[in-house]
Amino acid sequence: MNKMMAVIKARPQKEPFELTSVPLPSNPLEQEVTIKVESVGICGTDLSIYKWTENVAREYNPNFPFTPGHEFSGTIVKVGSSVEQLKVGDHVAVNPHMSCNSCDMCLEGNQNICRNRPILGCHANGGLVEYINVRAMNVFKLPHGFPSYLGSLAEPMSVAVHALEKVHSSENKTAVIIGAGTIGLLQYLTCKAAGYSHIFVTGLSQDKERLNLARSMGAKVINIENENPQDAIFEVIGRKEVDVVFEAAGTNESINLSIELVKPTGKVALIGIAASTTPIDTTKLLFSEKQLIGCRAYTLKTWDVTMDLIHTISSDLEKLVTHRFGMNQINEAINLIAERKCLKVIIEPHLKG
Ligand SMILES: [Zn+2]
Ligand SMILES: [Zn+2]
């Protein structure tokens, strides 16, 4: 009674997550809703939190014990007294960025780079629980009939939608996506929905299954260990460069490759978080006016676009999910990500077994 299960990270060090019993959330504040969490996506950020890497230790300073899970969705079970746009029973996804709404960036509509922004599951307790209270303005209604286990994909999907917004122009017809992980494949789906005529997804030999999946969804795939990407692009479009490149791998090589593959005056969307400082030849940018554009998370507006788009691609989203687990399998999920033996892993907190 009055208790629920939660995944916690007990201490700031590398060790397995723990499953423990915690109090149920209290009644929601007047501007909050209580969500029964039905889907939590696990990603590389959660692996870094598990390992408590230097970057994570520098960026996040939660109070321990702390609950991870920044990609989550579920059904509203309680509504605060002044919430009007949401009701009990709504199927919703959560924007975990608790932007302050008062700093200069927020006031300009750039909530994604708010100067004072705890992220649920990173700085503050997140969604790897059975129930959670969330500020209503961060809660977005999923389309009617959308599968509940896929709801948490709205968060990484919003990352891809925002990156497209940052570099899109109506003249863009050709795109390269470097990296065939979840974000890379979601980027592919957003470009496809935006009407790009030729979309290439690049990867390595170890990404064979991911590249096969991209191909099955209609992408032109390039294994850059076996083929020269410029030649492969030339074969299809008669040019060696494309209108826009999405860099979703975050390595020195991939960032420099993105500059090679974009046309003069073209834009590169930087999405992959580089593990270290990347040396680049700025002269190549200067001489041909190529632009590198940083793309961070999403704004509130992005989420409205995601919610419109997500229903139309739900059958492709299903293909990205390789594992569905209960909360007791959280460390198994983390190991699969560490060993790259999965694509999207979903934890379903109310799944018994
Ligand atoms: Zn994530
Ligand atoms: Zn702010």
PDB file of N, CA, C and O and ligand atoms in Angstrom, residues 98-107 110-111 113-117, ligand 2:
ATOM      1  N   MET A  98      12.801  20.545 -17.905  1.00  0.00           N
ATOM      2  CA  MET A  98      11.992  21.439 -17.072  1.00  0.00           C
ATOM      3  C   MET A  98      12.503  22.867 -17.235  1.00  0.00           C
ATOM      4  O   MET A  98      13.092  23.446 -16.312  1.00  0.00           O
ATOM      5  N   SER A  99      12.305  23.418 -18.428  1.00  0.00           N
ATOM      6  CA  SER A  99      12.825  24.764 -18.709  1.00  0.00           C
ATOM      7  C   SER A  99      12.186  25.784 -17.759  1.00  0.00           C
ATOM      8  O   SER A  99      11.048  25.606 -17.309  1.00  0.00           O
ATOM      9  N   CYS A 100      12.946  26.872 -17.462  1.00  0.00           N
ATOM     10  CA  CYS A 100      12.499  27.809 -16.414  1.00  0.00           C
ATOM     11  C   CYS A 100      11.430  28.772 -16.897  1.00  0.00           C
ATOM     12  O   CYS A 100      10.696  29.343 -16.101  1.00  0.00           O
ATOM     13  N   ASN A 101      11.350  28.972 -18.215  1.00  0.00           N
ATOM     14  CA  ASN A 101      10.361  29.886 -18.822  1.00  0.00           C
ATOM     15  C   ASN A 101      10.572  31.349 -18.445  1.00  0.00           C
ATOM     16  O   ASN A 101       9.690  32.167 -18.657  1.00  0.00           O
ATOM     17  N   SER A 102      11.730  31.686 -17.886  1.00  0.00           N
ATOM     18  CA  SER A 102      11.939  33.100 -17.557  1.00  0.00           C
ATOM     19  C   SER A 102      13.316  33.613 -17.977  1.00  0.00           C
ATOM     20  O   SER A 102      13.528  34.815 -17.998  1.00  0.00           O
ATOM     21  N   CYS A 103      14.240  32.734 -18.355  1.00  0.00           N
ATOM     22  CA  CYS A 103      15.559  33.221 -18.782  1.00  0.00           C
ATOM     23  C   CYS A 103      15.481  33.761 -20.217  1.00  0.00           C
ATOM     24  O   CYS A 103      14.466  33.583 -20.911  1.00  0.00           O
ATOM     25  N   ASP A 104      16.534  34.416 -20.680  1.00  0.00           N
ATOM     26  CA  ASP A 104      16.508  35.000 -22.023  1.00  0.00           C
ATOM     27  C   ASP A 104      16.271  33.948 -23.097  1.00  0.00           C
ATOM     28  O   ASP A 104      15.530  34.178 -24.064  1.00  0.00           O
ATOM     29  N   MET A 105      16.863  32.768 -22.964  1.00  0.00           N
ATOM     30  CA  MET A 105      16.699  31.714 -23.978  1.00  0.00           C
ATOM     31  C   MET A 105      15.250  31.217 -24.015  1.00  0.00           C
ATOM     32  O   MET A 105      14.663  31.041 -25.080  1.00  0.00           O
ATOM     33  N   CYS A 106      14.676  30.984 -22.867  1.00  0.00           N
ATOM     34  CA  CYS A 106      13.275  30.536 -22.825  1.00  0.00           C
ATOM     35  C   CYS A 106      12.351  31.585 -23.426  1.00  0.00           C
ATOM     36  O   CYS A 106      11.438  31.255 -24.191  1.00  0.00           O
ATOM     37  N   LEU A 107      12.603  32.854 -23.090  1.00  0.00           N
ATOM     38  CA  LEU A 107      11.720  33.917 -23.582  1.00  0.00           C
ATOM     39  C   LEU A 107      11.804  34.049 -25.102  1.00  0.00           C
ATOM     40  O   LEU A 107      10.852  34.483 -25.751  1.00  0.00           O
ATOM     41  N   ASN A 110      13.680  29.369 -27.091  1.00  0.00           N
ATOM     42  CA  ASN A 110      14.742  28.346 -27.136  1.00  0.00           C
ATOM     43  C   ASN A 110      14.824  27.615 -25.790  1.00  0.00           C
ATOM     44  O   ASN A 110      15.869  27.606 -25.131  1.00  0.00           O
ATOM     45  N   GLN A 111      13.712  26.962 -25.407  1.00  0.00           N
ATOM     46  CA  GLN A 111      13.689  26.267 -24.112  1.00  0.00           C
ATOM     47  C   GLN A 111      14.724  25.150 -24.060  1.00  0.00           C
ATOM     48  O   GLN A 111      15.131  24.727 -22.966  1.00  0.00           O
ATOM     49  N   ILE A 113      17.761  25.323 -24.730  1.00  0.00           N
ATOM     50  CA  ILE A 113      19.048  25.767 -24.157  1.00  0.00           C
ATOM     51  C   ILE A 113      18.808  26.722 -22.989  1.00  0.00           C
ATOM     52  O   ILE A 113      19.590  27.618 -22.724  1.00  0.00           O
ATOM     53  N   CYS A 114      17.717  26.486 -22.300  1.00  0.00           N
ATOM     54  CA  CYS A 114      17.418  27.219 -21.065  1.00  0.00           C
ATOM     55  C   CYS A 114      18.650  27.232 -20.168  1.00  0.00           C
ATOM     56  O   CYS A 114      19.378  26.258 -20.071  1.00  0.00           O
ATOM     57  N   ARG A 115      18.858  28.376 -19.532  1.00  0.00           N
ATOM     58  CA  ARG A 115      20.053  28.495 -18.684  1.00  0.00           C
ATOM     59  C   ARG A 115      19.866  27.851 -17.316  1.00  0.00           C
ATOM     60  O   ARG A 115      20.793  27.780 -16.524  1.00  0.00           O
ATOM     61  N   ASN A 116      18.650  27.421 -17.040  1.00  0.00           N
ATOM     62  CA  ASN A 116      18.387  26.833 -15.724  1.00  0.00           C
ATOM     63  C   ASN A 116      17.353  25.736 -15.908  1.00  0.00           C
ATOM     64  O   ASN A 116      16.174  25.968 -15.736  1.00  0.00           O
ATOM     65  N   ARG A 117      17.819  24.567 -16.312  1.00  0.00           N
ATOM     66  CA  ARG A 117      16.880  23.575 -16.808  1.00  0.00           C
ATOM     67  C   ARG A 117      17.198  22.182 -16.298  1.00  0.00           C
ATOM     68  O   ARG A 117      17.970  21.446 -16.914  1.00  0.00           O
TER      69      ARG A 117
HETATM   70 ZN    ZN B   2      15.010  29.227 -19.141  1.00  0.00          ZN
END
